[in-house]
């Protein structure tokens, strides 16, 4: 055992573990080492306490807790008493015994009821506030009414922290972020095997995907005077948007013409539909459609097959097209339309939740594509300061951005 003086600290090593005399928190390994040193040698308790500048009674408390609760956990017991290992908890990176620290002043039955109340509300996606929890506490525990609001808030708040709850802002439904690498690898291997069985090369394997393009693309960041306490950015001049379906082959040398879907009536007499299908003032190289919400639906998917897919793959005898699990792309009519193509088209769908890993357009193309449209918007904004972009302007941005996507 060696000691080295560093300033006002006395550093010692216990079983090769450094211990500082002025530390206020010790992890379980150091506590166990101190207890072992104090009780291995007869009448060594007080000497050990003086050595590490702690109270002898504290070492006694550690020993009693180890003897009562923690022996199986520290010895890595595998005899079926794994539940005892749960008697440890980690707080602020320091392991300690469950039951230490400030005791809960509320009755156990009240705490159990509040926990069930909290879990029930969140399981139904209902909001839970501190005021709601304290009101429920007063309802089930009349003695809580004698407490001041601040005291009761503190007790309930400590319970919420104990349950690992924090004050959060409501969000949209989160996408899947836990991907199984086995599923991804199996899908890639499956696609390669299928392409080999169909006898198609990389030029006949395609992927297509939809993405949103907004008419106003003001960002959330700006250059402003350093030190400014308020940095204001005016919102978008319009909330209009459109959906663009883009696609390309695996070799990268064939890009499908973009299919732009604007918000408007899909009927034959619809003003927007007549405008975009007439292509007056619009790029002729792209195809257009209209839908009340500006989304891809079954009718527009059938139009995409006729106007974009068939002309683009007429040179191939067989093709493999990979799409995501969008409902409009998986209907019977859509599958029958692909079967009627001159080119034999075999469809495959990316597993649900794996778009961000397996959708080629989504992973590597949509981001630069949108960046190029943002560049076009900035240039347009310089020449048209007080105007709102129209459908024709956006169409030209899309076409210019798509032409800049390299092989």
XYZ file of C-alpha atoms in Angstrom:
407
model
C 0.000 0.000 0.000
C 1.516 3.329 -1.062
C 0.671 6.941 -0.340
C 1.601 10.109 -2.235
C 0.841 13.669 -1.066
C -0.606 15.970 -3.746
C -1.458 19.438 -2.425
C -4.070 18.914 0.332
C -5.065 15.488 -1.012
C -3.663 12.245 0.319
C -3.843 9.711 -2.497
C -3.830 6.049 -1.508
C -4.385 2.888 -3.472
C -6.613 0.103 -2.281
C -6.366 -2.996 -4.458
C -4.882 -0.768 -7.184
C -7.823 1.672 -6.850
C -6.896 5.339 -6.144
C -8.635 6.906 -3.151
C -8.509 10.608 -2.213
C -8.926 11.524 1.428
C -11.068 14.581 0.658
C -13.473 12.777 -1.652
C -17.119 12.816 -0.688
C -18.284 10.020 -2.990
C -16.839 6.547 -3.370
C -17.851 3.903 -5.851
C -18.751 0.402 -4.702
C -15.380 -1.092 -5.559
C -13.519 1.391 -3.348
C -16.031 0.957 -0.525
C -15.589 -2.802 -0.691
C -11.804 -2.457 -0.673
C -11.899 -0.176 2.380
C -14.225 -2.561 4.229
C -11.995 -5.518 3.413
C -8.904 -3.691 4.652
C -10.635 -2.636 7.884
C -11.912 -6.107 8.780
C -9.243 -8.390 7.339
C -6.770 -7.398 10.064
C -7.918 -7.574 13.672
C -8.568 -4.176 15.339
C -7.801 -2.299 12.124
C -11.091 -0.391 11.813
C -10.044 2.895 13.402
C -6.649 2.860 11.712
C -8.310 2.439 8.323
C -10.753 5.233 9.096
C -7.902 7.599 10.008
C -5.988 6.609 6.892
C -8.815 7.554 4.546
C -10.095 10.429 6.696
C -13.585 9.023 7.123
C -15.663 8.077 10.143
C -15.253 4.574 11.519
C -19.021 4.305 11.815
C -19.294 4.910 8.073
C -17.180 1.819 7.415
C -19.460 -0.158 9.769
C -22.522 1.011 7.781
C -20.889 -0.031 4.502
C -20.046 -3.459 5.905
C -23.581 -4.002 7.208
C -25.086 -3.088 3.813
C -22.663 -5.374 2.008
C -23.474 -8.221 4.379
C -27.242 -7.728 4.157
C -27.832 -6.911 0.539
C -24.934 -6.843 -1.788
C -22.787 -9.921 -1.459
C -24.379 -11.750 -4.444
C -24.057 -8.703 -6.674
C -20.419 -8.007 -5.793
C -19.381 -11.622 -6.161
C -21.213 -11.881 -9.505
C -23.482 -14.531 -8.088
C -25.113 -16.721 -10.754
C -27.165 -18.928 -8.476
C -30.504 -17.486 -9.463
C -30.460 -14.536 -7.035
C -30.082 -11.985 -9.770
C -32.830 -9.857 -8.264
C -30.416 -8.777 -5.536
C -28.244 -7.107 -8.131
C -31.069 -4.625 -8.637
C -30.343 -3.196 -5.210
C -27.647 -1.047 -6.764
C -28.334 2.168 -8.625
C -26.173 4.699 -10.427
C -26.480 8.380 -9.667
C -24.122 11.049 -11.038
C -21.696 8.329 -12.154
C -21.340 7.034 -8.559
C -22.729 3.638 -7.665
C -24.398 3.376 -4.303
C -26.914 1.347 -2.342
C -30.611 1.614 -3.011
C -32.255 3.182 0.003
C -29.493 5.679 0.671
C -30.035 9.415 0.589
C -33.204 11.346 1.330
C -36.239 9.250 2.133
C -39.564 9.818 0.390
C -41.944 11.610 2.761
C -45.068 10.282 1.007
C -46.750 7.061 2.018
C -45.807 3.976 -0.018
C -49.395 3.371 -1.131
C -49.657 6.966 -2.320
C -46.386 6.670 -4.234
C -47.564 3.427 -5.865
C -50.860 5.066 -6.865
C -49.096 8.112 -8.331
C -46.752 5.891 -10.342
C -49.666 3.953 -11.818
C -51.471 7.238 -12.519
C -48.418 8.618 -14.338
C -47.843 5.434 -16.359
C -51.524 5.247 -17.317
C -51.593 8.815 -18.598
C -48.442 8.440 -20.669
C -49.524 5.075 -22.078
C -52.501 6.933 -23.605
C -50.233 9.794 -24.804
C -51.926 12.218 -22.401
C -50.044 15.174 -20.978
C -48.774 15.020 -17.395
C -47.844 18.186 -15.493
C -46.545 18.747 -11.983
C -49.806 20.484 -11.090
C -51.794 17.474 -12.308
C -49.670 15.113 -10.220
C -49.980 17.241 -7.072
C -53.754 17.486 -7.546
C -53.954 13.684 -7.782
C -51.769 13.403 -4.681
C -54.123 15.629 -2.677
C -57.056 13.552 -3.875
C -55.678 10.212 -2.667
C -53.800 11.520 0.393
C -55.814 13.982 2.552
C -52.761 14.619 4.752
C -51.035 16.229 1.739
C -53.571 19.067 1.899
C -51.867 20.333 5.054
C -48.615 20.852 3.188
C -47.730 24.090 1.471
C -47.899 24.006 -2.350
C -44.139 24.416 -2.574
C -43.446 21.508 -0.207
C -45.834 19.164 -2.022
C -44.442 20.212 -5.407
C -40.977 19.317 -4.199
C -42.026 15.852 -3.031
C -43.874 15.022 -6.238
C -41.088 16.472 -8.396
C -38.524 14.217 -6.705
C -40.744 11.236 -7.508
C -40.859 12.216 -11.189
C -37.076 12.522 -11.273
C -36.807 9.113 -9.636
C -39.017 7.661 -12.386
C -36.634 9.127 -14.990
C -39.236 11.656 -16.184
C -38.242 15.061 -17.543
C -40.116 18.087 -18.870
C -40.410 17.495 -22.615
C -41.938 19.253 -25.580
C -44.408 17.225 -27.646
C -42.949 15.868 -30.878
C -44.148 14.086 -33.972
C -44.006 10.332 -33.959
C -40.349 9.369 -33.946
C -38.959 7.284 -36.773
C -37.325 3.983 -36.115
C -33.732 4.601 -35.022
C -32.863 1.077 -33.910
C -31.986 -0.840 -37.021
C -30.924 -4.451 -37.064
C -27.807 -4.749 -39.217
C -28.785 -8.346 -39.989
C -32.055 -7.189 -41.618
C -30.200 -4.594 -43.707
C -27.557 -7.046 -44.868
C -30.134 -9.718 -45.662
C -32.157 -7.268 -47.797
C -29.067 -6.177 -49.739
C -28.051 -9.782 -50.287
C -31.608 -10.626 -51.372
C -31.644 -7.811 -53.957
C -28.297 -8.904 -55.406
C -29.433 -12.520 -55.615
C -32.746 -11.566 -57.214
C -31.043 -9.355 -59.811
C -28.730 -12.238 -60.686
C -31.654 -14.655 -61.050
C -33.540 -12.184 -63.271
C -30.435 -11.697 -65.367
C -30.403 -7.891 -64.993
C -27.289 -5.799 -64.549
C -26.855 -2.629 -62.505
C -28.327 -0.473 -65.287
C -31.699 -2.229 -64.971
C -32.043 -1.924 -61.166
C -33.947 1.247 -60.213
C -35.013 3.039 -57.057
C -37.649 5.808 -56.827
C -38.801 7.956 -53.923
C -40.965 11.008 -53.142
C -39.757 14.127 -51.358
C -41.332 17.480 -50.442
C -40.285 20.800 -51.982
C -41.572 24.004 -50.377
C -42.233 27.171 -52.358
C -40.582 29.327 -49.664
C -37.311 27.955 -48.345
C -36.170 30.513 -45.776
C -33.830 28.815 -43.336
C -33.841 28.891 -39.555
C -30.374 30.409 -39.381
C -29.035 33.800 -40.448
C -25.971 35.969 -40.091
C -26.572 38.652 -37.474
C -24.602 41.134 -35.415
C -22.481 39.365 -32.841
C -23.825 39.945 -29.360
C -27.402 40.625 -30.505
C -29.807 39.449 -27.819
C -32.648 38.944 -30.305
C -32.186 37.393 -33.741
C -35.505 37.539 -35.582
C -36.199 35.694 -38.843
C -39.498 36.241 -40.626
C -41.426 33.102 -41.458
C -42.076 31.763 -44.934
C -44.131 33.973 -47.212
C -46.200 30.942 -48.206
C -46.795 27.461 -46.850
C -47.400 25.967 -50.310
C -45.457 22.863 -51.219
C -45.333 20.125 -53.822
C -44.210 16.498 -53.925
C -41.529 15.346 -56.347
C -40.945 11.715 -57.261
C -37.394 11.151 -58.434
C -35.581 7.961 -59.373
C -32.413 6.562 -60.905
C -30.757 3.267 -61.716
C -28.021 1.537 -59.765
C -25.341 2.482 -62.302
C -26.269 6.151 -61.973
C -26.347 6.832 -65.721
C -30.157 6.877 -66.078
C -32.191 9.445 -64.139
C -35.970 9.167 -64.339
C -37.728 12.454 -65.229
C -39.068 14.116 -62.055
C -42.803 13.773 -61.497
C -44.115 16.901 -59.729
C -47.410 16.811 -57.807
C -49.012 20.163 -56.928
C -51.869 20.858 -54.538
C -55.112 21.163 -56.458
C -58.177 19.362 -57.725
C -57.428 16.091 -59.500
C -60.581 16.341 -61.643
C -60.419 16.952 -65.378
C -61.815 20.445 -64.916
C -59.375 21.330 -62.140
C -57.610 24.633 -62.746
C -54.242 23.479 -61.370
C -54.347 20.213 -63.272
C -55.050 22.020 -66.541
C -52.255 24.483 -65.878
C -49.535 21.932 -65.110
C -50.507 19.367 -67.725
C -50.549 22.081 -70.385
C -46.866 22.738 -69.543
C -47.115 26.368 -70.584
C -44.175 28.026 -68.843
C -43.089 24.700 -67.335
C -40.096 22.521 -68.292
C -41.198 20.023 -70.948
C -38.758 17.373 -69.686
C -40.797 16.718 -66.514
C -44.260 15.323 -65.862
C -46.915 16.868 -63.624
C -50.042 16.026 -61.679
C -52.424 17.499 -59.107
C -53.890 16.100 -55.916
C -55.996 17.858 -53.218
C -53.231 17.477 -50.617
C -50.263 17.384 -52.952
C -49.495 13.745 -52.114
C -48.891 10.675 -54.229
C -51.984 8.491 -54.498
C -53.007 5.465 -56.561
C -54.289 7.520 -59.519
C -51.081 9.546 -59.746
C -48.973 6.411 -59.350
C -50.702 4.949 -62.412
C -49.964 8.183 -64.303
C -46.307 7.975 -63.239
C -46.085 4.454 -64.637
C -47.500 5.525 -68.010
C -45.658 8.804 -68.459
C -42.352 8.243 -66.660
C -41.621 4.586 -66.049
C -42.579 2.983 -69.363
C -40.750 5.458 -71.644
C -37.629 5.388 -69.447
C -37.147 1.600 -69.363
C -38.347 0.651 -72.847
C -34.791 -0.348 -73.794
C -34.725 -3.162 -71.214
C -36.355 -6.584 -71.387
C -36.498 -6.902 -67.605
C -36.110 -4.417 -64.737
C -36.060 -4.500 -60.950
C -37.718 -1.523 -59.210
C -37.268 -0.920 -55.475
C -39.863 1.238 -53.686
C -40.738 1.999 -50.076
C -43.815 0.632 -48.314
C -46.116 3.486 -49.309
C -49.759 2.418 -49.519
C -50.337 4.102 -52.881
C -47.514 2.025 -54.419
C -48.697 -1.347 -53.144
C -52.267 -1.500 -54.446
C -53.507 -4.211 -56.806
C -54.095 -1.777 -59.671
C -50.532 -0.463 -59.427
C -49.067 -3.969 -59.453
C -51.222 -4.905 -62.438
C -50.065 -1.757 -64.256
C -46.434 -2.799 -63.776
C -47.285 -6.278 -65.072
C -48.740 -4.739 -68.265
C -45.520 -2.850 -69.061
C -43.631 -3.800 -72.229
C -40.611 -4.168 -69.983
C -41.065 -6.965 -67.456
C -40.912 -5.089 -64.140
C -40.281 -6.938 -60.895
C -41.226 -4.948 -57.765
C -39.621 -5.086 -54.351
C -40.393 -3.061 -51.243
C -37.988 -1.865 -48.564
C -38.786 -3.237 -45.073
C -40.826 -0.859 -42.942
C -38.686 1.417 -40.790
C -35.543 0.922 -42.866
C -36.033 3.726 -45.403
C -33.219 5.800 -43.891
C -30.820 2.868 -44.327
C -31.900 1.141 -47.549
C -33.678 3.769 -49.686
C -30.949 4.950 -52.078
C -32.758 8.162 -53.057
C -33.395 9.032 -49.422
C -29.862 8.222 -48.250
C -27.750 9.848 -50.936
C -29.760 11.904 -53.440
C -32.600 13.836 -51.813
C -30.317 15.957 -49.623
C -28.142 17.413 -52.424
C -31.252 17.677 -54.607
C -32.946 19.892 -52.010
C -29.756 21.879 -51.491
C -29.717 22.754 -55.198
C -33.365 23.870 -55.063
C -32.488 26.065 -52.063
C -29.732 27.674 -54.124
C -32.247 28.413 -56.868
C -34.628 29.957 -54.332
C -31.891 32.270 -52.986
C -31.047 33.470 -56.486
C -34.726 33.972 -57.293
C -35.233 35.924 -54.055
C -32.595 38.496 -55.030
C -34.478 39.398 -58.221
C -38.016 39.036 -56.789
C -37.873 40.587 -53.323
C -41.564 41.217 -52.703
C -43.087 38.360 -54.691
C -44.238 34.841 -53.893
C -42.953 31.970 -56.039
C -45.517 30.326 -58.291
C -45.754 26.749 -59.580
C -43.768 27.547 -62.713
C -40.889 29.027 -60.705
C -40.688 25.961 -58.501
C -40.794 23.650 -61.512
C -37.743 25.337 -63.019
C -35.894 25.093 -59.681
C -36.627 21.370 -59.565
C -35.467 20.769 -63.112
C -32.258 22.738 -62.659
C -31.508 20.897 -59.380
C -32.157 17.509 -60.987
C -29.829 18.226 -63.895
C -27.066 19.076 -61.421
C -27.264 15.675 -59.697
C -24.190 13.885 -60.974
C -23.793 10.251 -61.988
